Amino acid sequence: MEFAEIIAAIENSGVGMQVRESTWMFPTFESLHVLAIVLVVGSIAIIDLRLLGFASTNRSITELHAEVLPWTWVSFVIAVVTGVLLFTSAAIKYSAMLVFQIKMLLIILAGANMLYFQFVTYRSVAQWDNAASTPLPAKIAGGMSITLWIGVVAFGRWIGFI
Amino acid sequence: MILELTEWIAATSMSQTIQNISWIIPTVQIVHILCVAIVMSSIGMIDMRLLGVSGKRQTIAQMAARYLPWIWWALLILACTGLILLIGEPGRDLPNPAFQAKMFMLISVIIITLIFQRTVKNNMHFWDETPARKVSAKLTAVVSLTLWVSIVIAGRWIAYTGG
């Protein structure tokens, strides 16, 4: 199946039709989506600001990680589920929109940045766990993460204006 | 009265400018949402600590000291960006029941947060001192979280309940 056919199948699916035709579903999923995304971005920012040395510098990084990241993941799952539901209502329109495509790209980049940090940079965390100033790779990861997530919010909101 | 106020704001040159420059409202909304992210995550951390769900390595006072200033600064920016949006589209907001509910809940939760801040400032261990206060800490967290979540939902709903 071609990409365009898959997108059309999503839009013509039962779920897509229901979200499109219901009066309350779209606003409800959208509200939950906003709620979830602000928690994703805000909680990630808490860690990013620690990596950058701007806040929580008196806390150990592993401790802060353990405290904050579970909330990030729960929120992220809700954001994805509600996001998919919103997408099905007009899959053809959204997938063709540049701002939507950029948003997806930024999410992928944020994910790649996080994976690199987690599996490469974070391996030596024991050496800088309590340091107010983290090594450069950790600072770069924090800076990229916060920038990319701000971009996700910005392009996400812009979708509603086109 | 609300109608007259709406018409008066809409006729000001500032409102005209905001309406006529197409990028202002989307850009201001983006800043607005980013500040909502700061507030919701910060209040979430404090309330989860009050509930005893997470962050227990920190005292309530430490949590308050870390996150409350961010909430107040973000709220200040939210008030400014919100005001710009209101001036630009008064008819979308002022007569709108979702907007009115949002403002009512916002004032309530600000008062609750101020009271919380005062008690923890005057006595660092206030919320841990008696079993009754521990319960009231949890209650405060539940009310605060409920109000904040409702504020976000009402905020998004403004787009759907307007005239």
Short mmCIF file of C-alpha atoms in Angstrom, two decimals:
data_model
loop_
_atom_site.label_atom_id
_atom_site.label_comp_id
_atom_site.label_asym_id
_atom_site.label_seq_id
_atom_site.Cartn_x
_atom_site.Cartn_y
_atom_site.Cartn_z
CA MET A 1 0.00 0.00 0.00
CA GLU A 2 1.20 3.48 -0.83
CA PHE A 3 1.60 6.17 1.81
CA ALA A 4 -1.32 8.17 0.39
CA GLU A 5 -3.54 5.09 0.52
CA ILE A 6 -2.64 4.42 4.14
CA ILE A 7 -3.45 8.02 5.05
CA ALA A 8 -6.76 7.84 3.20
CA ALA A 9 -7.59 4.55 4.94
CA ILE A 10 -6.93 6.18 8.31
CA GLU A 11 -9.19 9.10 7.49
CA ASN A 12 -11.95 6.81 6.19
CA SER A 13 -11.69 4.44 9.16
CA GLY A 14 -14.53 4.16 11.67
CA VAL A 15 -12.49 6.01 14.29
CA GLY A 16 -11.68 8.85 11.92
CA MET A 17 -15.30 9.22 10.96
CA GLN A 18 -16.46 9.25 14.58
CA VAL A 19 -13.96 11.89 15.70
CA ARG A 20 -14.85 13.99 12.66
CA GLU A 21 -18.60 13.79 13.10
CA SER A 22 -18.91 13.96 16.87
CA THR A 23 -19.38 17.41 18.36
CA TRP A 24 -17.57 16.71 21.63
CA MET A 25 -14.78 14.27 20.68
CA PHE A 26 -12.41 16.63 18.90
CA PRO A 27 -12.46 19.38 21.59
CA THR A 28 -12.18 16.74 24.33
CA PHE A 29 -9.20 14.93 22.77
CA GLU A 30 -7.64 18.29 21.96
CA SER A 31 -7.96 19.48 25.57
CA LEU A 32 -6.36 16.25 26.81
CA HIS A 33 -3.68 16.60 24.13
CA VAL A 34 -2.81 20.12 25.32
CA LEU A 35 -2.82 18.98 28.94
CA ALA A 36 -0.50 16.07 28.11
CA ILE A 37 1.90 18.07 25.93
CA VAL A 38 2.34 20.88 28.46
CA LEU A 39 3.26 18.24 31.06
CA VAL A 40 5.67 16.53 28.63
CA VAL A 41 7.42 19.78 27.77
CA GLY A 42 7.35 21.24 31.27
CA SER A 43 8.68 18.12 32.96
CA ILE A 44 11.41 17.62 30.35
CA ALA A 45 12.35 21.28 30.82
CA ILE A 46 12.93 20.62 34.54
CA ILE A 47 15.61 18.08 33.60
CA ASP A 48 16.98 20.17 30.71
CA LEU A 49 17.41 23.19 32.98
CA ARG A 50 19.27 21.00 35.47
CA LEU A 51 21.58 19.72 32.71
CA LEU A 52 22.16 23.29 31.56
CA GLY A 53 22.91 24.35 35.14
CA PHE A 54 20.06 26.89 35.31
CA ALA A 55 17.86 25.27 37.99
CA SER A 56 17.79 22.45 40.57
CA THR A 57 21.59 22.57 40.68
CA ASN A 58 21.49 21.39 44.31
CA ARG A 59 19.83 18.14 43.23
CA SER A 60 21.54 15.01 41.96
CA ILE A 61 20.72 14.36 38.32
CA THR A 62 19.79 10.70 38.80
CA GLU A 63 17.44 11.64 41.65
CA LEU A 64 15.73 14.35 39.63
CA HIS A 65 15.50 11.97 36.68
CA ALA A 66 13.75 9.34 38.81
CA GLU A 67 11.40 11.95 40.23
CA VAL A 68 10.37 13.65 36.99
CA LEU A 69 10.71 11.21 34.10
CA PRO A 70 7.82 8.85 35.00
CA TRP A 71 5.44 11.83 34.66
CA THR A 72 7.00 12.71 31.34
CA TRP A 73 6.39 9.22 29.97
CA VAL A 74 2.81 8.93 31.20
CA SER A 75 2.04 12.33 29.67
CA PHE A 76 3.83 11.41 26.45
CA VAL A 77 1.71 8.27 26.02
CA ILE A 78 -1.48 10.32 26.54
CA ALA A 79 -0.23 12.94 24.08
CA VAL A 80 0.46 10.27 21.43
CA VAL A 81 -2.89 8.51 21.87
CA THR A 82 -4.91 11.74 21.76
CA GLY A 83 -2.70 13.03 18.94
CA VAL A 84 -3.39 9.94 16.83
CA LEU A 85 -7.13 10.29 17.48
CA LEU A 86 -7.07 13.94 16.38
CA PHE A 87 -5.00 12.99 13.33
CA THR A 88 -7.51 10.37 12.15
CA SER A 89 -10.24 13.03 11.87
CA ALA A 90 -8.45 14.72 8.95
CA ALA A 91 -5.42 12.56 8.16
CA ILE A 92 -5.12 13.71 4.53
CA LYS A 93 -5.20 17.40 5.43
CA TYR A 94 -2.77 17.13 8.37
CA SER A 95 -0.23 14.90 6.64
CA ALA A 96 -0.01 17.37 3.76
CA MET A 97 0.61 20.36 6.05
CA LEU A 98 4.19 21.62 6.28
CA VAL A 99 3.80 22.74 9.92
CA PHE A 100 2.52 19.28 10.84
CA GLN A 101 5.42 17.61 9.03
CA ILE A 102 7.92 19.87 10.80
CA LYS A 103 6.30 19.06 14.16
CA MET A 104 6.71 15.32 13.52
CA LEU A 105 10.31 15.83 12.44
CA LEU A 106 11.06 17.79 15.63
CA ILE A 107 9.55 15.00 17.77
CA ILE A 108 11.79 12.45 16.00
CA LEU A 109 14.84 14.68 16.54
CA ALA A 110 13.92 15.14 20.21
CA GLY A 111 13.65 11.36 20.53
CA ALA A 112 17.01 10.81 18.84
CA ASN A 113 18.62 13.43 21.08
CA MET A 114 17.16 11.72 24.15
CA LEU A 115 18.32 8.25 23.04
CA TYR A 116 21.86 9.49 22.41
CA PHE A 117 21.92 11.20 25.80
CA GLN A 118 20.50 8.17 27.60
CA PHE A 119 22.73 5.54 26.02
CA VAL A 120 25.95 7.47 25.47
CA THR A 121 26.28 10.62 27.57
CA TYR A 122 24.35 9.36 30.61
CA ARG A 123 26.61 6.30 31.02
CA SER A 124 29.16 8.41 32.85
CA VAL A 125 26.56 10.20 35.00
CA ALA A 126 28.10 8.84 38.22
CA GLN A 127 31.03 11.21 37.65
CA TRP A 128 28.89 14.35 37.39
CA ASP A 129 25.69 13.38 39.18
CA ASN A 130 26.04 16.04 41.86
CA ALA A 131 28.00 18.62 39.88
CA ALA A 132 26.18 21.92 39.37
CA SER A 133 27.93 22.25 36.02
CA THR A 134 27.57 19.18 33.80
CA PRO A 135 29.98 18.16 30.99
CA LEU A 136 29.49 19.82 27.61
CA PRO A 137 27.69 16.86 25.92
CA ALA A 138 25.07 16.90 28.70
CA LYS A 139 24.63 20.65 28.34
CA ILE A 140 24.21 20.29 24.58
CA ALA A 141 21.63 17.52 25.11
CA GLY A 142 19.69 19.72 27.53
CA GLY A 143 19.84 22.75 25.22
CA MET A 144 18.76 20.76 22.17
CA SER A 145 15.96 19.07 24.07
CA ILE A 146 14.39 22.27 25.37
CA THR A 147 14.73 23.98 21.98
CA LEU A 148 13.21 21.05 20.08
CA TRP A 149 10.27 20.73 22.49
CA ILE A 150 9.51 24.44 22.33
CA GLY A 151 9.47 23.95 18.56
CA VAL A 152 7.04 21.03 18.89
CA VAL A 153 4.63 23.22 20.88
CA ALA A 154 5.02 26.14 18.47
CA PHE A 155 4.42 24.13 15.29
CA GLY A 156 1.68 22.15 17.02
CA ARG A 157 -0.24 25.32 17.89
CA TRP A 158 0.34 26.67 14.41
CA ILE A 159 -1.50 23.69 12.90
CA GLY A 160 -4.70 25.18 14.28
CA PHE A 161 -4.24 28.43 12.36
CA ILE A 162 -3.89 26.99 8.85
CA MET B 1 -22.18 45.57 30.51
CA ILE B 2 -19.94 42.79 29.17
CA LEU B 3 -21.23 43.48 25.69
CA GLU B 4 -20.44 47.20 25.94
CA LEU B 5 -16.99 46.48 27.28
CA THR B 6 -16.39 44.00 24.46
CA GLU B 7 -17.42 46.53 21.83
CA TRP B 8 -15.35 49.25 23.42
CA ILE B 9 -12.19 47.09 23.50
CA ALA B 10 -12.77 45.89 19.93
CA ALA B 11 -12.93 49.49 18.73
CA THR B 12 -9.59 50.54 20.26
CA SER B 13 -6.67 50.98 17.92
CA MET B 14 -4.66 48.46 19.90
CA SER B 15 -7.30 45.80 19.28
CA GLN B 16 -7.35 46.71 15.58
CA THR B 17 -3.58 46.36 15.36
CA ILE B 18 -3.61 42.91 17.02
CA GLN B 19 -6.39 41.77 14.69
CA ASN B 20 -4.74 43.10 11.55
CA ILE B 21 -1.25 41.68 11.99
CA SER B 22 -1.82 38.01 11.30
CA TRP B 23 1.15 36.56 13.20
CA ILE B 24 0.50 38.27 16.55
CA ILE B 25 -2.26 36.01 17.90
CA PRO B 26 -0.65 32.66 16.97
CA THR B 27 2.73 33.79 18.33
CA VAL B 28 1.26 35.10 21.58
CA GLN B 29 -0.74 31.87 21.97
CA ILE B 30 2.46 29.84 21.62
CA VAL B 31 4.17 31.85 24.38
CA HIS B 32 0.98 31.47 26.43
CA ILE B 33 1.01 27.65 26.10
CA LEU B 34 4.72 27.42 26.92
CA CYS B 35 4.04 29.31 30.16
CA VAL B 36 1.12 26.97 30.86
CA ALA B 37 3.69 24.16 30.53
CA ILE B 38 5.86 25.80 33.20
CA VAL B 39 2.93 26.34 35.56
CA MET B 40 1.40 22.88 35.15
CA SER B 41 4.68 21.00 35.59
CA SER B 42 5.73 23.12 38.55
CA ILE B 43 2.39 22.84 40.32
CA GLY B 44 2.33 19.14 39.46
CA MET B 45 5.66 18.61 41.23
CA ILE B 46 4.46 20.50 44.34
CA ASP B 47 1.07 18.79 44.45
CA MET B 48 2.51 15.30 43.93
CA ARG B 49 4.82 16.01 46.86
CA LEU B 50 1.87 17.21 48.98
CA LEU B 51 0.04 14.01 48.07
CA GLY B 52 3.12 11.99 48.98
CA VAL B 53 3.14 10.38 45.54
CA SER B 54 6.60 11.53 44.44
CA GLY B 55 9.51 13.79 45.34
CA LYS B 56 9.63 12.56 48.93
CA ARG B 57 13.39 13.05 49.17
CA GLN B 58 12.63 16.76 49.26
CA THR B 59 10.70 18.57 51.96
CA ILE B 60 7.53 20.43 51.05
CA ALA B 61 9.38 23.68 51.77
CA GLN B 62 12.20 22.71 49.37
CA MET B 63 9.70 21.85 46.66
CA ALA B 64 7.89 25.15 47.21
CA ALA B 65 11.16 27.10 47.05
CA ARG B 66 12.18 25.36 43.82
CA TYR B 67 8.90 25.62 41.92
CA LEU B 68 6.76 28.48 43.28
CA PRO B 69 8.89 31.32 41.81
CA TRP B 70 8.58 29.70 38.36
CA ILE B 71 4.81 29.56 38.78
CA TRP B 72 4.55 33.26 39.68
CA TRP B 73 6.83 34.42 36.86
CA ALA B 74 5.04 32.23 34.34
CA LEU B 75 1.68 33.52 35.62
CA LEU B 76 2.89 37.08 35.08
CA ILE B 77 3.73 36.29 31.44
CA LEU B 78 0.43 34.42 31.12
CA ALA B 79 -1.43 37.50 32.33
CA CYS B 80 0.36 39.69 29.76
CA THR B 81 -0.08 37.30 26.83
CA GLY B 82 -3.65 36.57 27.92
CA LEU B 83 -4.39 40.29 27.99
CA ILE B 84 -3.03 40.73 24.46
CA LEU B 85 -5.25 37.87 23.25
CA LEU B 86 -8.23 39.39 25.07
CA ILE B 87 -7.67 42.83 23.58
CA GLY B 88 -7.26 41.32 20.11
CA GLU B 89 -10.40 39.19 20.30
CA PRO B 90 -12.62 40.50 23.12
CA GLY B 91 -15.73 38.99 21.58
CA ARG B 92 -14.12 35.54 21.67
CA ASP B 93 -13.38 35.76 25.39
CA LEU B 94 -15.44 38.14 27.55
CA PRO B 95 -18.98 36.84 26.81
CA ASN B 96 -17.69 33.25 26.60
CA PRO B 97 -18.80 30.93 29.46
CA ALA B 98 -15.60 28.85 29.16
CA PHE B 99 -13.50 32.02 29.54
CA GLN B 100 -15.56 33.21 32.51
CA ALA B 101 -15.25 29.82 34.22
CA LYS B 102 -11.52 29.83 33.52
CA MET B 103 -11.04 33.24 35.15
CA PHE B 104 -13.13 32.28 38.19
CA MET B 105 -11.12 29.07 38.72
CA LEU B 106 -7.87 30.94 38.11
CA ILE B 107 -8.59 33.49 40.85
CA SER B 108 -9.59 30.68 43.23
CA VAL B 109 -6.44 28.66 42.62
CA ILE B 110 -4.19 31.74 42.92
CA ILE B 111 -5.68 32.44 46.36
CA ILE B 112 -5.13 28.81 47.39
CA THR B 113 -1.54 28.91 46.14
CA LEU B 114 -0.87 32.19 47.99
CA ILE B 115 -2.21 30.72 51.23
CA PHE B 116 -0.07 27.62 50.72
CA GLN B 117 3.00 29.77 50.09
CA ARG B 118 2.39 31.86 53.22
CA THR B 119 1.96 28.90 55.54
CA VAL B 120 5.08 27.15 54.28
CA LYS B 121 7.05 30.41 54.47
CA ASN B 122 6.03 31.09 58.08
CA ASN B 123 6.57 27.52 59.21
CA MET B 124 8.64 25.14 57.06
CA HIS B 125 7.13 22.06 58.70
CA PHE B 126 3.56 23.35 58.86
CA TRP B 127 2.10 20.64 56.66
CA ASP B 128 3.87 17.79 58.47
CA GLU B 129 3.19 18.77 62.07
CA THR B 130 -0.14 17.06 62.79
CA PRO B 131 -2.08 14.26 61.10
CA ALA B 132 -4.89 16.72 60.39
CA ARG B 133 -2.49 19.03 58.55
CA LYS B 134 -1.14 16.10 56.52
CA VAL B 135 -4.67 15.40 55.41
CA SER B 136 -5.29 19.05 54.60
CA ALA B 137 -2.05 19.09 52.58
CA LYS B 138 -3.43 16.26 50.45
CA LEU B 139 -6.76 17.99 50.15
CA THR B 140 -5.08 21.21 49.05
CA ALA B 141 -3.18 19.27 46.38
CA VAL B 142 -6.32 17.61 45.04
CA VAL B 143 -8.22 20.91 44.86
CA SER B 144 -5.24 22.65 43.27
CA LEU B 145 -4.71 19.94 40.65
CA THR B 146 -8.41 19.76 39.83
CA LEU B 147 -8.61 23.51 39.37
CA TRP B 148 -5.47 23.73 37.23
CA VAL B 149 -6.50 20.84 34.98
CA SER B 150 -9.95 22.41 34.60
CA ILE B 151 -8.36 25.78 33.78
CA VAL B 152 -6.37 24.23 30.92
CA ILE B 153 -9.42 22.38 29.60
CA ALA B 154 -11.62 25.49 29.87
CA GLY B 155 -8.86 27.47 28.13
CA ARG B 156 -8.87 25.15 25.13
CA TRP B 157 -12.66 25.05 25.19
CA ILE B 158 -12.85 28.83 24.66
CA ALA B 159 -12.30 28.08 20.98
CA TYR B 160 -15.50 26.03 20.86
CA THR B 161 -18.00 27.85 23.07
CA GLY B 162 -17.52 31.36 21.63
CA GLY B 163 -20.11 33.09 19.53
#
